Short mmCIF file of N, CA and C in Angstrom, two decimals:
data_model
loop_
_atom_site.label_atom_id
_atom_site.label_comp_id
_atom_site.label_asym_id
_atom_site.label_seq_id
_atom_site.Cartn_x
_atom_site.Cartn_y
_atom_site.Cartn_z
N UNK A 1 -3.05 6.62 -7.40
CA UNK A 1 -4.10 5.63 -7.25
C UNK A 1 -3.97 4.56 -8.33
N UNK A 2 -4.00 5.40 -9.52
CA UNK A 2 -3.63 3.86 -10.39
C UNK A 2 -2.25 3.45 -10.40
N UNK A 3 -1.58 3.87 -9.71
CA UNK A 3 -0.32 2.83 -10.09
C UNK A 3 -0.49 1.73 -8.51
N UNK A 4 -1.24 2.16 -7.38
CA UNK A 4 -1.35 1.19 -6.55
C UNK A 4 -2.24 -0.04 -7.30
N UNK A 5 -3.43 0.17 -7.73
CA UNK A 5 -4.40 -0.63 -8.30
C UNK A 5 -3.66 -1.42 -9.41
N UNK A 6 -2.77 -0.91 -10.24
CA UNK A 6 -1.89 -2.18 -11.18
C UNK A 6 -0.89 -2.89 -10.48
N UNK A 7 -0.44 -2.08 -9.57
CA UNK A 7 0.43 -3.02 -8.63
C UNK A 7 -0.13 -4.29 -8.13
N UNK A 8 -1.28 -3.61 -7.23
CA UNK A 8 -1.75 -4.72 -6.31
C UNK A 8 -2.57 -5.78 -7.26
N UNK A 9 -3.09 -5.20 -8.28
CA UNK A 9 -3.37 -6.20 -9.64
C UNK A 9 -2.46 -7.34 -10.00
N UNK A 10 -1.31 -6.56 -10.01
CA UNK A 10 -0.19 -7.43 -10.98
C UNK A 10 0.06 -8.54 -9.42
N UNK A 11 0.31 -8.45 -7.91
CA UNK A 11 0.74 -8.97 -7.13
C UNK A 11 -0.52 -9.97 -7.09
N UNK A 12 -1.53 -9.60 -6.89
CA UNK A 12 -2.78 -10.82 -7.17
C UNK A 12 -2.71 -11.66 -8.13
N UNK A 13 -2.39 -11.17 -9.21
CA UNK A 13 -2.64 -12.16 -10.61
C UNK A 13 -1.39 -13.04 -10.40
N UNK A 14 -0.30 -13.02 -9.86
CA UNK A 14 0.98 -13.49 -9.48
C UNK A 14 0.72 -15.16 -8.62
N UNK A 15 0.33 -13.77 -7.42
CA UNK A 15 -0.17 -14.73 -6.13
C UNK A 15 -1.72 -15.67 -7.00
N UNK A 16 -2.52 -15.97 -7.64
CA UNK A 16 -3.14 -16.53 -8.47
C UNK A 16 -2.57 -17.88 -9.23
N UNK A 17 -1.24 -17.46 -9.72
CA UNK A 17 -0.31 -18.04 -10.35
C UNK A 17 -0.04 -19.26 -9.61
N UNK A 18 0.72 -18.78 -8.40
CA UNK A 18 1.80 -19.44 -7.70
C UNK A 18 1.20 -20.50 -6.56
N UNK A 19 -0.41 -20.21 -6.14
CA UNK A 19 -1.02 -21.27 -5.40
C UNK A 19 -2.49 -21.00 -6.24
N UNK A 20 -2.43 -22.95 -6.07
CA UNK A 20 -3.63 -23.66 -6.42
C UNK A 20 -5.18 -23.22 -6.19
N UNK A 21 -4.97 -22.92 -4.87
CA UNK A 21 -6.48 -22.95 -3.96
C UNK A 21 -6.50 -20.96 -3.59
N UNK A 22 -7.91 -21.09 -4.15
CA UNK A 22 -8.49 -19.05 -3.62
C UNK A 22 -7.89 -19.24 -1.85
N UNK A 23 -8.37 -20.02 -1.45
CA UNK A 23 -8.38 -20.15 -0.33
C UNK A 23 -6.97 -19.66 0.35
N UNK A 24 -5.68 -20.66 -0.28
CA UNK A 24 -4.50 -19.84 -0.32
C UNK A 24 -4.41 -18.73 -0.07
N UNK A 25 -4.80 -18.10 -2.02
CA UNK A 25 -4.18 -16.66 -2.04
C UNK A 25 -4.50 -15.38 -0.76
N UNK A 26 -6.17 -16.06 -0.44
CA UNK A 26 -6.70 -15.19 0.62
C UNK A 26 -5.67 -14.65 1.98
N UNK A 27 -4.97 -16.02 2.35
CA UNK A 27 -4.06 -16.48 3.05
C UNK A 27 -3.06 -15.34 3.66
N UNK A 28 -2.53 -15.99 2.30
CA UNK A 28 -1.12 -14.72 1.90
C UNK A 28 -1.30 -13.17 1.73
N UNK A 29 -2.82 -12.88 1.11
CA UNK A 29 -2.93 -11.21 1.25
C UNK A 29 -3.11 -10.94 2.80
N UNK A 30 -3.79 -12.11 3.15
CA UNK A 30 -4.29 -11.40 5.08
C UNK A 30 -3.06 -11.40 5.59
N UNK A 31 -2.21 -12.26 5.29
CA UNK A 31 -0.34 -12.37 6.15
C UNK A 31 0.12 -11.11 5.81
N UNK A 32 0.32 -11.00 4.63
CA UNK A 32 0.88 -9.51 4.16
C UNK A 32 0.05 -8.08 4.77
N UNK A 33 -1.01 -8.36 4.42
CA UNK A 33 -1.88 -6.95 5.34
C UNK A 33 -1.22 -6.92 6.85
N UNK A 34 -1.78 -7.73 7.37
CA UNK A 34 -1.45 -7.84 8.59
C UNK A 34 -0.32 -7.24 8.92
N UNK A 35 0.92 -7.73 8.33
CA UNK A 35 2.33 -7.35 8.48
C UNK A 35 2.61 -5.96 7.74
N UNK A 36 1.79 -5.23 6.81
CA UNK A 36 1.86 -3.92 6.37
C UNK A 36 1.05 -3.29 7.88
N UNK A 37 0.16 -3.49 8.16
CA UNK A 37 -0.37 -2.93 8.90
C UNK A 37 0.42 -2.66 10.31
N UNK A 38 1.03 -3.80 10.91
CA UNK A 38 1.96 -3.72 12.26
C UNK A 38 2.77 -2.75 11.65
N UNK A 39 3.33 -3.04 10.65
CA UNK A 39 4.55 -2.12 10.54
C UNK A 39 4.05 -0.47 10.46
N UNK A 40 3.37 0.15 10.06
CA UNK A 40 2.96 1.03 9.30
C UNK A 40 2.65 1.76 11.32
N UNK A 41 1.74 0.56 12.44
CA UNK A 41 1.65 0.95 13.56
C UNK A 41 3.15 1.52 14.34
N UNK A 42 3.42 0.28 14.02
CA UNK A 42 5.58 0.75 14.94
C UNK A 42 6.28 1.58 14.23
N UNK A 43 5.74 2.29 13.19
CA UNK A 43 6.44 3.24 12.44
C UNK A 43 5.41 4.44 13.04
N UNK A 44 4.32 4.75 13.34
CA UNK A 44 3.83 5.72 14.04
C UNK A 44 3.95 5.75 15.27
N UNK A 45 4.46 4.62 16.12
CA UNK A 45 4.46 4.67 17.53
C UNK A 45 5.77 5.28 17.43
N UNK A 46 6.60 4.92 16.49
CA UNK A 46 8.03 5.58 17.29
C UNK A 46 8.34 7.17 16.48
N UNK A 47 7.26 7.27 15.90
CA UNK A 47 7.54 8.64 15.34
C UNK A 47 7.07 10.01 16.22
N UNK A 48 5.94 9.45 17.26
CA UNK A 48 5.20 10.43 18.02
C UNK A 48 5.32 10.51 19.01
N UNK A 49 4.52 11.27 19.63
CA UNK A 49 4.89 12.01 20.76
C UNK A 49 3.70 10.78 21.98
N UNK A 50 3.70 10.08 21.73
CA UNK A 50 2.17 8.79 22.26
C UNK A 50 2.81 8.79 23.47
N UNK A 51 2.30 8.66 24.38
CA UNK A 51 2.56 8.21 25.72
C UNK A 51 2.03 7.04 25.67
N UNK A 52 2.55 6.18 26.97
CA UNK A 52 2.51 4.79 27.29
C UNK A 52 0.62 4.03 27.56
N UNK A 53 0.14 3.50 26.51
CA UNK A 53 -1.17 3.30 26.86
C UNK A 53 -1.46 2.49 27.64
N UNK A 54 -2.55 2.65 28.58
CA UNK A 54 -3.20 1.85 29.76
C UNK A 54 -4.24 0.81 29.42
N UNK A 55 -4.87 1.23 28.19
CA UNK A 55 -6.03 0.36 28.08
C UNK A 55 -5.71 -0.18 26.22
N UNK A 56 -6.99 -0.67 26.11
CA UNK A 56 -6.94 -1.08 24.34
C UNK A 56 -7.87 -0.01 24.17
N UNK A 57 -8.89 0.60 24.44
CA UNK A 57 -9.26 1.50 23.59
C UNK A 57 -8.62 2.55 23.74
N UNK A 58 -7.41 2.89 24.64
CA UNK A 58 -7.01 4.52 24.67
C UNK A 58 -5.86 4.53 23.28
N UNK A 59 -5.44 2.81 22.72
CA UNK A 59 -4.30 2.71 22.02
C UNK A 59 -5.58 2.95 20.48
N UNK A 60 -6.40 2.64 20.75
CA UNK A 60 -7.10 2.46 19.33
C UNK A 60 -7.43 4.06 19.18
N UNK A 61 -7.93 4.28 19.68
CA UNK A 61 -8.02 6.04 20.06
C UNK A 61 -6.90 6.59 19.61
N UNK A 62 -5.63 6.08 20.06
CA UNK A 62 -4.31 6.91 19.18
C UNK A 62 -4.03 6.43 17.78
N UNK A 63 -4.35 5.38 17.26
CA UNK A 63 -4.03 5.13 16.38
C UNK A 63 -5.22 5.53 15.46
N UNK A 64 -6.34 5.64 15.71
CA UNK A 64 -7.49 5.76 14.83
C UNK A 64 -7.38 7.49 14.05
N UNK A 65 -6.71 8.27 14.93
CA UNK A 65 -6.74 9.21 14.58
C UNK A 65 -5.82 10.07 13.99
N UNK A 66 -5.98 10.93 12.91
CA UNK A 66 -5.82 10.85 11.83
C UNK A 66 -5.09 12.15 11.77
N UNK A 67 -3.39 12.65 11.07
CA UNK A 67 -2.93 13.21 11.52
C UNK A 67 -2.48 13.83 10.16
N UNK A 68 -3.55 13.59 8.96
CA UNK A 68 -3.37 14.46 7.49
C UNK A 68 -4.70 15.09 8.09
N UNK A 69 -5.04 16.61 7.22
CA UNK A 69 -6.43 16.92 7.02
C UNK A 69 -6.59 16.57 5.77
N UNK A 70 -7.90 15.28 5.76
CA UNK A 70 -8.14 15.11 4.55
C UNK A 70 -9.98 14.77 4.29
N UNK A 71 -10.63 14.62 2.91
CA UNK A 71 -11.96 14.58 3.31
C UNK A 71 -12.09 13.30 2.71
N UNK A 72 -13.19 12.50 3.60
CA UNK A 72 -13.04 11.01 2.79
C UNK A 72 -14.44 10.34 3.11
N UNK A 73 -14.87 9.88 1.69
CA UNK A 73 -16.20 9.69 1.59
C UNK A 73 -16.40 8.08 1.13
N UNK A 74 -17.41 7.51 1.43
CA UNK A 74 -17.47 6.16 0.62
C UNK A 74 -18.24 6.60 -0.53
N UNK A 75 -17.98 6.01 -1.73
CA UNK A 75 -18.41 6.64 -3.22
C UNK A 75 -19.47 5.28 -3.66
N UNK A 76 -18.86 4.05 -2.73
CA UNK A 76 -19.71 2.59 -3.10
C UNK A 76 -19.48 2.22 -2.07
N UNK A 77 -20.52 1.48 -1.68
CA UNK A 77 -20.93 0.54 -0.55
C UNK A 77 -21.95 -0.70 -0.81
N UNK A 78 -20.88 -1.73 -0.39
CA UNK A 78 -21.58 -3.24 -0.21
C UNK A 78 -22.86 -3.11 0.43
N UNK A 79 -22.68 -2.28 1.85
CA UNK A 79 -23.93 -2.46 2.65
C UNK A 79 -24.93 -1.23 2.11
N UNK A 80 -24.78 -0.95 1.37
CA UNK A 80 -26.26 -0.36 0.33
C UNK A 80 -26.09 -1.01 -1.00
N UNK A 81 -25.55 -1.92 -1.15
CA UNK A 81 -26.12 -2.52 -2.40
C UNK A 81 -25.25 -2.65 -3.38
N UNK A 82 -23.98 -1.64 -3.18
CA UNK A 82 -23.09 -1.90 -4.51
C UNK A 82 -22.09 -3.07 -4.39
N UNK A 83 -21.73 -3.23 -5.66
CA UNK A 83 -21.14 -4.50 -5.94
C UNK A 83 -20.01 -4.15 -4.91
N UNK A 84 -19.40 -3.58 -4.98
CA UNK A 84 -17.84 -3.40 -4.01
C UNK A 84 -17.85 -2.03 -3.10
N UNK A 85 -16.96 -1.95 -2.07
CA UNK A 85 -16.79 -1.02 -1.54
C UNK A 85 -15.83 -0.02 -1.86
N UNK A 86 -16.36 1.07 -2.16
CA UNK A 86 -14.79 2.08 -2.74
C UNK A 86 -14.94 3.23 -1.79
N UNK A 87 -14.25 3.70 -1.13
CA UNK A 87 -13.56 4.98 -0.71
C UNK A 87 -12.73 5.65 -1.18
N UNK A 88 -13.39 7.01 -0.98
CA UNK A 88 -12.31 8.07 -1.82
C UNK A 88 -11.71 8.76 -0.76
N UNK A 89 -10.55 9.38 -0.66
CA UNK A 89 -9.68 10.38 0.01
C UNK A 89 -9.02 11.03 -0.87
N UNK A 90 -9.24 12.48 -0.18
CA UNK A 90 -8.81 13.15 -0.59
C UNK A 90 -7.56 14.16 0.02
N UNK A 91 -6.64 14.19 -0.06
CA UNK A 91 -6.09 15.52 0.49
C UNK A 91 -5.99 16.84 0.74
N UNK A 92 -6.23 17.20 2.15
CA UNK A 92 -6.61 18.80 2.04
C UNK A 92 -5.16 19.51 2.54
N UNK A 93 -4.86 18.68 3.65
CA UNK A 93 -3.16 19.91 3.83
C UNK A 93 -2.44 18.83 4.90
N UNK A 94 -1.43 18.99 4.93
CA UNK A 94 -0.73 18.33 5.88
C UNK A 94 -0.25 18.96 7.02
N UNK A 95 -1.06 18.78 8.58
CA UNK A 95 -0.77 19.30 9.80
C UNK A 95 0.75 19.23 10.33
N UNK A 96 0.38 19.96 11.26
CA UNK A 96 1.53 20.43 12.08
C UNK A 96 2.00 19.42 12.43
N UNK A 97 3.76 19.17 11.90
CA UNK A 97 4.30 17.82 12.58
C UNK A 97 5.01 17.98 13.72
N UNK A 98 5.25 19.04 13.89
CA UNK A 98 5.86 18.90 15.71
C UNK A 98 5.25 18.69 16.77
N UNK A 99 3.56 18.72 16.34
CA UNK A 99 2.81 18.18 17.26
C UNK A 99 3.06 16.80 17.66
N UNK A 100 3.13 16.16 16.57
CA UNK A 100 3.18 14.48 16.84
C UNK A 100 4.32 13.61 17.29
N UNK A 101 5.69 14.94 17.39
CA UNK A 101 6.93 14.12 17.22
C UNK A 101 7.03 13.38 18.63
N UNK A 102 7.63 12.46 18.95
CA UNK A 102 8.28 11.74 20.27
C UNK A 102 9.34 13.00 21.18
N UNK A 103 9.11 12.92 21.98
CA UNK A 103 9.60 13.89 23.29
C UNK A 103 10.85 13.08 23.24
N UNK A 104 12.14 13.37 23.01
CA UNK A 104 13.25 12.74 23.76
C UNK A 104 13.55 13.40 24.76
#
């Protein structure tokens, strides 16, 4: 956890650096999320066993769900009042992976 938080520290204070306008930097973290995020999807689609989805919620349904057992709580929340939102996770065990693999 803290070596993500100095990372993504040190890549902000960077990106800070290198353009003028907040507005920018906002920019460039949503481009990058975005593109962590697709990837992180086509790296689970081709790892599992997913069949071909019909709808958008049957794909959100596969992707929403969650294939560590782990317990995960919000510790802070904006929408009760705290300054920022923090979530904690935790790890409890790592499931069965032949469940998830892709059928060749």
């Amino acid at each position: 956890k803290d070596l993500f938080v100095l990372t993504y520290g040190a890549l902000v204070a960077q990106l800070c650096k290198d353009y003028e306008k907040d507005e920018d930097v906002n920019k460039y973290l949503d481009k990058m999320g975005y593109g962590i995020g697709t990837r992180l999807i086509e790296d689970f689609l081709a790892r599992s066993c997913v069949r071909r989805c019909h709808s958008y919620s049957e794909i959100i349904d596969i992707i929403a769900q969650v294939h560590l057992a782990a317990d995960v709580t919000f510790l802070q929340d904006r929408l009760k009042g705290d300054s920022v939102t923090e979530i904690g996770i935790t790890f409890l065990k790592k499931l069965d992976e032949k469940k998830y693999r892709r059928k060749k």
